[in-house]
Amino acid sequence: MSNVITASKLTLAYDNGKNEIIKNASFRVKKGEFVFITGPSGSGKSTLLKALYGALKPKSGILEVGNLDMSSISRSKLQKLRSKMGIIFQDYKLINEWTVEKNVILPLIISGYNTEVQDTQAKRLLRHVKLTEQAHRYPLELSGGEQQRVGVARALSKNPFLILADEPTGNLDEYSSNVIWDLLENACSQLGSTIVVVTHRIPSIFNIPYRQLIIENKGIYEVH
Amino acid sequence: MKSIKNHMMFILPLVAILMGIEFFLVFDRVTNSYEQRLKENYSILVVSRHQIDVDTFHRIDKRISNVEEIKRQNIADKIAKGMGDISGSDLMRALPYFYALHLNSYLAEDDIKDIKERLLRYRDIKRVETFGENHNAKYNLFIFIKTIFWVFASLMGIVSLFLLIKQMEVWQMAHMERMRIMEIFGAPMMLRSGVLFKMGLVDAFFSTLISGVIFYSLKEWAQKSGIPLLESKYELLFSFSDMLILSSMAFGIVIIAVIFVALSTKEVRE
């Protein structure tokens, strides 16, 4: 199976390369895999995720996402790559002035889909995340769990080849967390999306096979 | 309600800027009209031994725009009336030629002196009268008024610029998060800023309309105000061509503001 992510001797750093967070790390993520990246607070989990969606340029080494070199990727290619990804954030990153429905179809708006497709997809996704009733409400009128479901629906709206999730249940109660994990499991098993989740704790009940990578002492290691 | 407030927050400073520009246009027209009147009423009197044609005067100094020959017959007749034993035709032979020279702009005292010297260097010209003292007093008053208008317009411009920068900061704050989120999901700059362009252009249209209506109403009021000075010059207060200038300025300001906001919210790749 082809690799969706390839990292080889990857070093990520801030402050113009002075502050190294990850050093000489190598790992691969294959198409259709569900991967948890764990590690203690401040170990560099979110930094790695930023590099995966192109917000942080590698200091050295190789990082390829969807066969594109993230060290030398142009702005327009990065925009295209991001439009094919789904990204979920701990703080949801919803547009508060937009309705739930419009937030969900943001990736479709960006890709220029016509309104008919947007409407159909919005209805399907909101039904999928059980937020049909909230379609015309605004994010700040929803609970944290509901907002994160909007975030997941948005990430799924274009059947992305890769979903990146940064602590998606970090701010949620157990019930809401389970709903989010179910949605991500389904995306992986039914849509075939590759999913990389950064989290400090893997859920106790998880129904599909997954891999775990751990970030420790600036390195990334496979947990067997 | 929130949407109206958001629009008003942009429309009001833009109207202030446009009113500043319109004030400047009005002041410019008023001072130009005043300058034109001063210029038309002012002339240099030249006394010459022989007749001089217009081209010769233009060759002497390019700033001479118009030459009016004062009819010698009238002067001769007036003088002859007071001197019974001398005929008008005899006087005509002895009389020099008189010219009133009009200038292409209202000039400073030094420039007038310079023209006088150039004229006196011409062999046929015997005398040049510039009415310097009277001219200088009017000129200084005119410059004083014009300077006050310029200072006022500049101050309006500076205040407007601060308002604009302040509004840009408000825009930046209000839309930064949305634009950043859109960028994360791969939106190009034009799409990210689309909402700002749309909002800004609608506001620019309404701001131009409001400013135009205010000055048009002022013009209508001035026409029927009963104040002679305003009634005679009411047309200077507003011209429909001003709408073209105001709308160009409004749309220009909006486009610059949106590009400024869009560029300043561009995600930095660390």
CSV table of C-alpha atoms in Angstrom, one decimal:
chain,number,residue,atom,x,y,z
A,1,MET,CA,0.0,0.0,0.0
A,2,SER,CA,1.3,3.5,-0.9
A,3,ASN,CA,2.5,5.9,1.7
A,4,VAL,CA,0.5,9.0,2.4
A,5,ILE,CA,3.1,10.4,4.8
A,6,THR,CA,6.8,9.8,4.6
A,7,ALA,CA,9.2,11.3,7.1
A,8,SER,CA,12.9,10.6,7.0
A,9,LYS,CA,15.5,12.1,9.4
A,10,LEU,CA,13.0,14.9,9.9
A,11,THR,CA,14.0,17.8,12.2
A,12,LEU,CA,11.4,20.4,13.1
A,13,ALA,CA,12.4,23.6,14.9
A,14,TYR,CA,11.2,27.1,15.9
A,15,ASP,CA,13.1,30.3,16.3
A,16,ASN,CA,14.9,30.1,13.0
A,17,GLY,CA,16.0,26.5,13.7
A,18,LYS,CA,17.5,27.2,17.1
A,19,ASN,CA,14.8,25.5,19.1
A,20,GLU,CA,14.6,21.9,17.9
A,21,ILE,CA,11.4,20.1,18.8
A,22,ILE,CA,11.7,16.9,16.8
A,23,LYS,CA,15.1,15.6,15.7
A,24,ASN,CA,16.1,13.0,13.0
A,25,ALA,CA,12.7,11.3,13.2
A,26,SER,CA,11.6,8.8,10.6
A,27,PHE,CA,8.1,7.2,10.2
A,28,ARG,CA,5.6,6.3,7.5
A,29,VAL,CA,1.8,6.4,7.4
A,30,LYS,CA,0.2,4.1,4.8
A,31,LYS,CA,-3.0,4.9,2.9
A,32,GLY,CA,-6.1,4.0,5.0
A,33,GLU,CA,-4.3,3.7,8.3
A,34,PHE,CA,-5.5,5.1,11.6
A,35,VAL,CA,-2.5,6.5,13.5
A,36,PHE,CA,-2.4,7.9,17.0
A,37,ILE,CA,0.5,10.2,17.8
A,38,THR,CA,1.0,10.4,21.5
A,39,GLY,CA,3.4,11.8,24.0
A,40,PRO,CA,3.6,14.1,27.0
A,41,SER,CA,2.6,17.7,26.9
A,42,GLY,CA,5.1,19.9,25.1
A,43,SER,CA,6.7,16.9,23.4
A,44,GLY,CA,6.0,18.3,19.9
A,45,LYS,CA,2.8,16.5,18.8
A,46,SER,CA,1.1,19.7,17.6
A,47,THR,CA,4.3,20.8,16.0
A,48,LEU,CA,4.4,17.7,14.0
A,49,LEU,CA,0.8,18.2,12.9
A,50,LYS,CA,1.6,21.8,11.9
A,51,ALA,CA,4.3,20.5,9.7
A,52,LEU,CA,1.9,17.9,8.2
A,53,TYR,CA,-0.5,20.6,7.0
A,54,GLY,CA,2.3,22.9,5.9
A,55,ALA,CA,2.2,25.6,8.6
A,56,LEU,CA,5.8,24.7,9.7
A,57,LYS,CA,8.6,24.2,7.3
A,58,PRO,CA,11.0,21.3,8.2
A,59,LYS,CA,14.4,22.4,9.3
A,60,SER,CA,16.0,19.4,7.7
A,61,GLY,CA,15.3,15.9,6.5
A,62,ILE,CA,12.4,14.8,4.3
A,63,LEU,CA,8.7,15.2,4.9
A,64,GLU,CA,6.3,14.2,2.1
A,65,VAL,CA,2.6,14.4,2.4
A,66,GLY,CA,0.6,13.1,-0.5
A,67,ASN,CA,3.9,12.7,-2.4
A,68,LEU,CA,4.6,16.4,-2.1
A,69,ASP,CA,7.8,17.6,-0.5
A,70,MET,CA,6.7,19.9,2.4
A,71,SER,CA,10.2,21.6,2.5
A,72,SER,CA,9.8,23.1,-1.0
A,73,ILE,CA,6.1,23.1,-1.7
A,74,SER,CA,4.8,26.3,-3.4
A,75,ARG,CA,2.0,28.3,-1.9
A,76,SER,CA,-0.5,27.3,-4.6
A,77,LYS,CA,0.4,23.6,-4.3
A,78,LEU,CA,0.0,23.9,-0.5
A,79,GLN,CA,-3.4,25.4,-1.0
A,80,LYS,CA,-4.4,22.5,-3.3
A,81,LEU,CA,-3.1,20.0,-0.8
A,82,ARG,CA,-4.9,21.5,2.1
A,83,SER,CA,-8.1,21.6,0.1
A,84,LYS,CA,-7.9,17.8,-0.2
A,85,MET,CA,-7.2,17.3,3.5
A,86,GLY,CA,-9.5,17.4,6.5
A,87,ILE,CA,-8.2,19.1,9.6
A,88,ILE,CA,-9.8,19.0,13.1
A,89,PHE,CA,-8.6,21.3,15.9
A,90,GLN,CA,-8.9,21.1,19.7
A,91,ASP,CA,-10.4,24.6,19.7
A,92,TYR,CA,-12.6,23.7,16.7
A,93,LYS,CA,-11.6,26.8,14.6
A,94,LEU,CA,-15.1,27.4,13.3
A,95,ILE,CA,-16.1,30.7,11.7
A,96,ASN,CA,-18.4,32.1,14.4
A,97,GLU,CA,-20.2,34.5,12.0
A,98,TRP,CA,-21.2,31.7,9.8
A,99,THR,CA,-24.0,29.2,10.4
A,100,VAL,CA,-23.3,25.6,11.2
A,101,GLU,CA,-24.3,24.6,7.7
A,102,LYS,CA,-22.0,27.1,6.1
A,103,ASN,CA,-19.1,26.0,8.3
A,104,VAL,CA,-19.6,22.4,7.3
A,105,ILE,CA,-19.4,23.2,3.6
A,106,LEU,CA,-16.3,25.6,3.8
A,107,PRO,CA,-14.0,23.1,1.9
A,108,LEU,CA,-16.7,22.8,-0.8
A,109,ILE,CA,-17.0,26.6,-1.1
A,110,ILE,CA,-13.2,26.9,-1.3
A,111,SER,CA,-13.1,24.2,-4.1
A,112,GLY,CA,-15.9,26.1,-6.0
A,113,TYR,CA,-18.6,23.4,-5.9
A,114,ASN,CA,-22.0,24.7,-7.0
A,115,THR,CA,-24.7,25.4,-4.4
A,116,GLU,CA,-26.7,22.3,-5.3
A,117,VAL,CA,-23.8,20.0,-4.3
A,118,GLN,CA,-23.1,22.2,-1.3
A,119,ASP,CA,-26.7,21.9,-0.1
A,120,THR,CA,-26.8,18.1,-0.6
A,121,GLN,CA,-23.5,17.6,1.1
A,122,ALA,CA,-24.4,19.9,4.0
A,123,LYS,CA,-27.7,17.9,4.6
A,124,ARG,CA,-25.9,14.5,4.4
A,125,LEU,CA,-23.0,15.6,6.7
A,126,LEU,CA,-25.2,17.2,9.3
A,127,ARG,CA,-27.4,14.1,9.4
A,128,HIS,CA,-24.2,12.0,9.8
A,129,VAL,CA,-23.0,14.0,12.8
A,130,LYS,CA,-26.6,14.4,14.1
A,131,LEU,CA,-26.8,18.1,13.9
A,132,THR,CA,-29.6,18.6,11.3
A,133,GLU,CA,-31.6,20.6,13.8
A,134,GLN,CA,-28.7,23.0,14.4
A,135,ALA,CA,-28.0,23.7,10.7
A,136,HIS,CA,-29.0,27.4,10.9
A,137,ARG,CA,-27.6,28.1,14.3
A,138,TYR,CA,-24.2,29.7,14.9
A,139,PRO,CA,-21.2,27.9,16.5
A,140,LEU,CA,-21.3,29.9,19.7
A,141,GLU,CA,-24.9,28.7,20.3
A,142,LEU,CA,-23.7,25.1,20.4
A,143,SER,CA,-22.0,23.0,23.2
A,144,GLY,CA,-18.3,22.1,22.9
A,145,GLY,CA,-19.2,18.6,21.7
A,146,GLU,CA,-21.6,19.9,19.1
A,147,GLN,CA,-19.0,22.4,17.9
A,148,GLN,CA,-16.5,19.6,17.5
A,149,ARG,CA,-19.0,17.5,15.5
A,150,VAL,CA,-19.3,20.5,13.2
A,151,GLY,CA,-15.5,20.4,12.9
A,152,VAL,CA,-15.6,16.7,12.1
A,153,ALA,CA,-18.3,17.2,9.5
A,154,ARG,CA,-16.3,20.0,7.9
A,155,ALA,CA,-13.2,17.7,7.8
A,156,LEU,CA,-15.3,15.0,6.1
A,157,SER,CA,-17.1,17.2,3.6
A,158,LYS,CA,-14.8,16.5,0.6
A,159,ASN,CA,-14.0,12.8,1.4
A,160,PRO,CA,-10.4,13.8,2.2
A,161,PHE,CA,-7.5,11.4,1.5
A,162,LEU,CA,-6.0,12.5,4.9
A,163,ILE,CA,-7.6,13.7,8.1
A,164,LEU,CA,-5.3,15.4,10.7
A,165,ALA,CA,-6.8,15.9,14.1
A,166,ASP,CA,-5.1,17.8,16.9
A,167,GLU,CA,-6.5,16.7,20.3
A,168,PRO,CA,-10.0,16.4,18.9
A,169,THR,CA,-11.5,15.4,22.2
A,170,GLY,CA,-9.3,17.5,24.5
A,171,ASN,CA,-12.0,19.8,25.6
A,172,LEU,CA,-14.9,17.3,25.6
A,173,ASP,CA,-16.7,15.1,28.1
A,174,GLU,CA,-16.7,11.4,27.8
A,175,TYR,CA,-20.0,11.1,25.9
A,176,SER,CA,-19.0,13.7,23.3
A,177,SER,CA,-15.5,12.2,23.0
A,178,ASN,CA,-17.0,8.8,22.2
A,179,VAL,CA,-19.2,10.4,19.5
A,180,ILE,CA,-16.1,12.0,17.9
A,181,TRP,CA,-14.1,8.7,18.0
A,182,ASP,CA,-17.0,6.9,16.4
A,183,LEU,CA,-17.2,9.5,13.6
A,184,LEU,CA,-13.4,9.2,13.0
A,185,GLU,CA,-13.5,5.4,13.0
A,186,ASN,CA,-16.3,5.4,10.4
A,187,ALA,CA,-14.3,7.9,8.2
A,188,CYS,CA,-11.4,5.5,8.3
A,189,SER,CA,-13.3,2.2,7.9
A,190,GLN,CA,-16.0,3.3,5.5
A,191,LEU,CA,-14.5,6.2,3.5
A,192,GLY,CA,-11.0,4.8,3.5
A,193,SER,CA,-9.4,8.1,4.7
A,194,THR,CA,-6.0,8.0,6.3
A,195,ILE,CA,-6.3,9.5,9.8
A,196,VAL,CA,-3.6,10.9,12.0
A,197,VAL,CA,-4.7,11.9,15.4
A,198,VAL,CA,-2.5,13.7,17.9
A,199,THR,CA,-3.7,13.0,21.4
A,200,HIS,CA,-2.3,12.7,24.9
A,201,ARG,CA,-4.5,9.7,25.6
A,202,ILE,CA,-5.8,6.9,23.3
A,203,PRO,CA,-9.5,6.1,24.0
A,204,SER,CA,-10.0,2.9,26.1
A,205,ILE,CA,-12.5,1.5,23.6
A,206,PHE,CA,-11.5,1.7,20.0
A,207,ASN,CA,-13.1,-0.6,17.5
A,208,ILE,CA,-10.8,-0.6,14.5
A,209,PRO,CA,-7.1,-1.5,14.1
A,210,TYR,CA,-4.7,1.4,14.6
A,211,ARG,CA,-1.0,2.2,15.0
A,212,GLN,CA,0.5,4.3,17.7
A,213,LEU,CA,3.5,6.5,17.4
A,214,ILE,CA,5.0,8.1,20.5
A,215,ILE,CA,7.1,11.3,20.6
A,216,GLU,CA,9.8,11.1,23.2
A,217,ASN,CA,13.1,13.0,23.6
A,218,LYS,CA,12.6,14.7,20.2
A,219,GLY,CA,12.3,11.3,18.5
A,220,ILE,CA,9.2,9.5,17.0
A,221,TYR,CA,8.9,5.8,17.8
A,222,GLU,CA,6.5,3.0,16.9
A,223,VAL,CA,4.6,1.5,19.9
A,224,HIS,CA,3.9,-2.2,19.4
B,1,MET,CA,-28.6,44.8,13.9
B,2,LYS,CA,-25.1,43.5,14.2
B,3,SER,CA,-24.7,43.7,10.5
B,4,ILE,CA,-25.9,47.3,10.3
B,5,LYS,CA,-23.5,48.2,13.1
B,6,ASN,CA,-20.6,46.6,11.2
B,7,HIS,CA,-21.5,48.5,8.0
B,8,MET,CA,-21.9,51.8,9.9
B,9,MET,CA,-18.5,51.3,11.5
B,10,PHE,CA,-17.0,51.4,8.0
B,11,ILE,CA,-19.4,53.8,6.3
B,12,LEU,CA,-19.0,56.6,8.8
B,13,PRO,CA,-15.2,57.0,8.6
B,14,LEU,CA,-15.4,56.6,4.8
B,15,VAL,CA,-18.1,59.3,4.6
B,16,ALA,CA,-15.8,61.5,6.8
B,17,ILE,CA,-13.0,60.9,4.3
B,18,LEU,CA,-15.2,61.6,1.3
B,19,MET,CA,-16.6,64.7,2.9
B,20,GLY,CA,-13.0,65.9,3.4
B,21,ILE,CA,-12.2,65.3,-0.2
B,22,GLU,CA,-15.4,67.1,-1.3
B,23,PHE,CA,-14.6,70.0,1.0
B,24,PHE,CA,-11.2,70.1,-0.6
B,25,LEU,CA,-12.9,70.1,-4.1
B,26,VAL,CA,-15.3,72.9,-3.1
B,27,PHE,CA,-12.5,75.0,-1.5
B,28,ASP,CA,-10.4,74.5,-4.6
B,29,ARG,CA,-13.3,75.6,-6.9
B,30,VAL,CA,-14.0,78.6,-4.6
B,31,THR,CA,-10.4,79.7,-4.6
B,32,ASN,CA,-10.0,79.2,-8.3
B,33,SER,CA,-13.2,81.2,-8.9
B,34,TYR,CA,-11.8,84.0,-6.7
B,35,GLU,CA,-8.5,83.8,-8.4
B,36,GLN,CA,-10.2,84.0,-11.8
B,37,ARG,CA,-12.2,87.1,-10.7
B,38,LEU,CA,-9.1,88.8,-9.4
B,39,LYS,CA,-7.2,87.9,-12.5
B,40,GLU,CA,-10.0,89.3,-14.8
B,41,ASN,CA,-10.2,92.5,-12.9
B,42,TYR,CA,-6.5,93.1,-12.8
B,43,SER,CA,-4.6,94.6,-15.7
B,44,ILE,CA,-1.3,96.3,-16.3
B,45,LEU,CA,-1.4,99.6,-18.1
B,46,VAL,CA,1.1,100.1,-20.8
B,47,VAL,CA,1.9,103.4,-22.6
B,48,SER,CA,3.7,103.1,-26.0
B,49,ARG,CA,5.0,105.4,-28.6
B,50,HIS,CA,3.9,103.2,-31.5
B,51,GLN,CA,1.3,100.5,-31.9
B,52,ILE,CA,2.3,97.0,-30.6
B,53,ASP,CA,0.5,93.9,-31.7
B,54,VAL,CA,-0.6,91.0,-29.4
B,55,ASP,CA,2.1,88.7,-30.6
B,56,THR,CA,4.8,91.2,-29.6
B,57,PHE,CA,3.4,91.4,-26.1
B,58,HIS,CA,3.3,87.6,-25.9
B,59,ARG,CA,7.0,87.5,-27.0
B,60,ILE,CA,7.9,90.0,-24.3
B,61,ASP,CA,6.3,87.8,-21.6
B,62,LYS,CA,4.4,84.5,-21.9
B,63,ARG,CA,2.4,85.3,-18.8
B,64,ILE,CA,0.5,88.0,-20.7
B,65,SER,CA,-2.7,86.3,-21.7
B,66,ASN,CA,-4.8,89.0,-23.2
B,67,VAL,CA,-4.2,92.5,-24.6
B,68,GLU,CA,-6.8,95.2,-24.8
B,69,GLU,CA,-6.1,98.4,-26.7
B,70,ILE,CA,-7.7,101.4,-25.0
B,71,LYS,CA,-9.4,103.6,-27.6
B,72,ARG,CA,-7.3,106.7,-28.1
B,73,GLN,CA,-10.1,108.6,-29.8
B,74,ASN,CA,-12.1,108.6,-26.5
B,75,ILE,CA,-9.1,109.9,-24.6
B,76,ALA,CA,-8.4,112.6,-27.2
B,77,ASP,CA,-12.0,113.7,-27.3
B,78,LYS,CA,-12.1,114.0,-23.5
B,79,ILE,CA,-8.9,116.1,-23.4
B,80,ALA,CA,-10.0,118.2,-26.4
B,81,LYS,CA,-13.2,119.2,-24.6
B,82,GLY,CA,-11.2,120.8,-21.8
B,83,MET,CA,-8.8,122.6,-24.3
B,84,GLY,CA,-11.0,124.5,-26.7
B,85,ASP,CA,-8.2,125.7,-29.1
B,86,ILE,CA,-6.8,122.2,-29.9
B,87,SER,CA,-8.6,119.8,-32.2
B,88,GLY,CA,-9.1,116.1,-31.5
B,89,SER,CA,-7.1,115.1,-34.6
B,90,ASP,CA,-4.1,117.1,-33.5
B,91,LEU,CA,-4.2,115.5,-30.1
B,92,MET,CA,-4.5,112.0,-31.7
B,93,ARG,CA,-1.2,112.6,-33.5
B,94,ALA,CA,0.5,113.6,-30.2
B,95,LEU,CA,-1.1,110.9,-28.1
B,96,PRO,CA,0.7,107.7,-27.3
B,97,TYR,CA,-0.9,104.2,-27.5
B,98,PHE,CA,-2.5,102.7,-24.3
B,99,TYR,CA,-2.9,99.0,-23.6
B,100,ALA,CA,-4.5,97.1,-20.7
B,101,LEU,CA,-2.6,93.8,-20.3
B,102,HIS,CA,-4.3,90.8,-18.6
B,103,LEU,CA,-2.3,88.0,-17.1
B,104,ASN,CA,-2.8,84.2,-17.3
B,105,SER,CA,-2.8,83.9,-13.4
B,106,TYR,CA,-2.9,86.0,-10.4
B,107,LEU,CA,0.8,86.7,-9.8
B,108,ALA,CA,3.0,87.7,-6.8
B,109,GLU,CA,4.4,91.2,-6.5
B,110,ASP,CA,7.9,90.1,-7.7
B,111,ASP,CA,6.5,88.5,-10.8
B,112,ILE,CA,4.6,91.7,-11.6
B,113,LYS,CA,7.8,93.6,-11.2
B,114,ASP,CA,9.6,91.2,-13.4
B,115,ILE,CA,6.9,91.7,-16.1
B,116,LYS,CA,7.2,95.4,-15.7
B,117,GLU,CA,11.0,95.3,-16.2
B,118,ARG,CA,10.6,93.2,-19.3
B,119,LEU,CA,8.0,95.5,-20.8
B,120,LEU,CA,10.2,98.6,-20.1
B,121,ARG,CA,13.1,97.0,-21.9
B,122,TYR,CA,11.0,97.1,-25.1
B,123,ARG,CA,12.1,100.2,-27.1
B,124,ASP,CA,8.5,101.7,-27.8
B,125,ILE,CA,7.2,101.3,-24.3
B,126,LYS,CA,7.4,104.6,-22.4
B,127,ARG,CA,5.6,103.8,-19.2
B,128,VAL,CA,4.1,100.8,-17.3
B,129,GLU,CA,1.7,101.1,-14.5
B,130,THR,CA,1.1,98.0,-12.4
B,131,PHE,CA,-1.0,99.4,-9.5
B,132,GLY,CA,1.4,97.4,-7.3
B,133,GLU,CA,0.1,98.5,-3.9
B,134,ASN,CA,-3.5,97.7,-4.5
B,135,HIS,CA,-2.6,94.4,-6.2
B,136,ASN,CA,-0.3,93.3,-3.4
B,137,ALA,CA,-2.9,93.8,-0.7
B,138,LYS,CA,-5.4,91.7,-2.7
B,139,TYR,CA,-2.8,89.1,-3.5
B,140,ASN,CA,-1.7,88.7,0.1
B,141,LEU,CA,-5.3,88.4,1.2
B,142,PHE,CA,-5.9,85.8,-1.5
B,143,ILE,CA,-2.8,83.8,-0.5
B,144,PHE,CA,-3.9,84.0,3.2
B,145,ILE,CA,-7.3,82.5,2.4
B,146,LYS,CA,-5.9,79.9,0.1
B,147,THR,CA,-3.3,78.8,2.8
B,148,ILE,CA,-6.0,78.5,5.4
B,149,PHE,CA,-8.0,76.3,3.1
B,150,TRP,CA,-5.0,74.2,2.4
B,151,VAL,CA,-4.2,73.8,6.1
B,152,PHE,CA,-7.8,72.9,6.8
B,153,ALA,CA,-7.9,70.4,3.9
B,154,SER,CA,-4.6,68.8,5.0
B,155,LEU,CA,-5.8,68.5,8.6
B,156,MET,CA,-9.0,66.9,7.4
B,157,GLY,CA,-6.8,64.5,5.3
B,158,ILE,CA,-4.6,63.6,8.3
B,159,VAL,CA,-7.6,63.0,10.6
B,160,SER,CA,-9.3,60.9,7.9
B,161,LEU,CA,-6.2,58.9,7.4
B,162,PHE,CA,-6.1,58.1,11.1
B,163,LEU,CA,-9.7,57.1,10.9
B,164,LEU,CA,-9.0,54.8,8.0
B,165,ILE,CA,-6.0,53.2,9.7
B,166,LYS,CA,-8.1,52.7,12.8
B,167,GLN,CA,-10.9,51.1,10.7
B,168,MET,CA,-8.4,48.8,9.0
B,169,GLU,CA,-7.2,47.6,12.4
B,170,VAL,CA,-10.9,46.9,13.3
B,171,TRP,CA,-11.3,45.0,10.1
B,172,GLN,CA,-8.1,43.1,10.7
B,173,MET,CA,-9.2,42.1,14.2
B,174,ALA,CA,-12.7,41.2,13.0
B,175,HIS,CA,-11.7,39.1,10.1
B,176,MET,CA,-8.3,37.7,10.9
B,177,GLU,CA,-9.6,34.5,12.5
B,178,ARG,CA,-12.0,33.8,9.7
B,179,MET,CA,-9.3,34.4,7.0
B,180,ARG,CA,-6.8,32.3,8.9
B,181,ILE,CA,-9.3,29.4,9.1
B,182,MET,CA,-10.0,29.7,5.4
B,183,GLU,CA,-6.3,29.7,4.6
B,184,ILE,CA,-5.8,26.5,6.7
B,185,PHE,CA,-8.4,24.9,4.5
B,186,GLY,CA,-6.7,26.0,1.3
B,187,ALA,CA,-8.6,29.2,0.3
B,188,PRO,CA,-6.7,31.5,-2.0
B,189,MET,CA,-6.3,35.2,-1.1
B,190,MET,CA,-9.1,36.4,-3.3
B,191,LEU,CA,-11.6,34.0,-1.8
B,192,ARG,CA,-10.4,34.7,1.8
B,193,SER,CA,-10.9,38.4,1.2
B,194,GLY,CA,-14.0,38.0,-0.9
B,195,VAL,CA,-16.3,38.9,2.0
B,196,LEU,CA,-14.3,42.0,2.8
B,197,PHE,CA,-14.3,43.1,-0.9
B,198,LYS,CA,-18.1,42.6,-1.0
B,199,MET,CA,-18.7,44.4,2.2
B,200,GLY,CA,-16.3,47.2,1.4
B,201,LEU,CA,-17.6,47.8,-2.1
B,202,VAL,CA,-21.2,48.0,-0.8
B,203,ASP,CA,-20.1,50.4,1.9
B,204,ALA,CA,-18.1,52.5,-0.6
B,205,PHE,CA,-21.3,52.8,-2.7
B,206,PHE,CA,-23.4,54.0,0.2
B,207,SER,CA,-20.7,56.3,1.5
B,208,THR,CA,-20.4,58.0,-1.9
B,209,LEU,CA,-24.2,58.3,-2.1
B,210,ILE,CA,-24.4,59.8,1.4
B,211,SER,CA,-21.6,62.3,0.8
B,212,GLY,CA,-23.1,63.2,-2.6
B,213,VAL,CA,-26.6,63.8,-1.1
B,214,ILE,CA,-25.2,65.9,1.7
B,215,PHE,CA,-23.3,68.2,-0.7
B,216,TYR,CA,-26.2,68.3,-3.2
B,217,SER,CA,-28.6,69.3,-0.4
B,218,LEU,CA,-26.1,72.0,0.7
B,219,LYS,CA,-26.0,73.3,-2.9
B,220,GLU,CA,-29.8,73.3,-3.1
B,221,TRP,CA,-30.0,75.1,0.3
B,222,ALA,CA,-27.4,77.7,-0.8
B,223,GLN,CA,-29.3,78.5,-4.0
B,224,LYS,CA,-32.4,79.5,-1.9
B,225,SER,CA,-30.5,80.7,1.2
B,226,GLY,CA,-31.1,84.4,0.7
B,227,ILE,CA,-27.4,85.0,1.2
B,228,PRO,CA,-26.2,86.9,-1.9
B,229,LEU,CA,-22.7,85.5,-1.8
B,230,LEU,CA,-23.9,81.9,-1.6
B,231,GLU,CA,-26.7,82.4,-4.1
B,232,SER,CA,-24.3,83.8,-6.7
B,233,LYS,CA,-21.8,81.0,-6.3
B,234,TYR,CA,-24.0,78.1,-5.2
B,235,GLU,CA,-22.9,75.9,-8.2
B,236,LEU,CA,-19.4,75.7,-6.7
B,237,LEU,CA,-20.7,73.6,-3.8
B,238,PHE,CA,-21.4,70.5,-5.8
B,239,SER,CA,-20.9,69.2,-9.3
B,240,PHE,CA,-22.1,65.8,-10.5
B,241,SER,CA,-18.6,65.1,-11.8
B,242,ASP,CA,-17.6,65.1,-8.1
B,243,MET,CA,-19.6,61.8,-7.7
B,244,LEU,CA,-17.1,60.3,-10.1
B,245,ILE,CA,-14.2,61.5,-8.1
B,246,LEU,CA,-15.8,60.5,-4.8
B,247,SER,CA,-16.7,57.0,-6.0
B,248,SER,CA,-13.2,56.4,-7.5
B,249,MET,CA,-11.7,57.5,-4.2
B,250,ALA,CA,-14.1,55.4,-2.1
B,251,PHE,CA,-13.5,52.3,-4.2
B,252,GLY,CA,-9.8,52.9,-4.3
B,253,ILE,CA,-9.7,53.3,-0.5
B,254,VAL,CA,-11.7,50.0,-0.1
B,255,ILE,CA,-9.5,48.0,-2.4
B,256,ILE,CA,-6.3,49.3,-0.7
B,257,ALA,CA,-7.8,48.6,2.7
B,258,VAL,CA,-8.8,45.0,1.8
B,259,ILE,CA,-5.5,44.2,0.2
B,260,PHE,CA,-3.8,45.6,3.3
B,261,VAL,CA,-5.9,43.5,5.6
B,262,ALA,CA,-5.5,40.4,3.4
B,263,LEU,CA,-1.8,40.7,3.2
B,264,SER,CA,-1.4,41.3,6.9
B,265,THR,CA,-3.4,38.2,7.8
B,266,LYS,CA,-1.4,36.0,5.5
B,267,GLU,CA,-0.2,32.9,7.3
B,268,VAL,CA,3.5,32.8,8.0
B,269,ARG,CA,5.2,29.5,7.4
B,270,GLU,CA,7.4,29.1,10.4
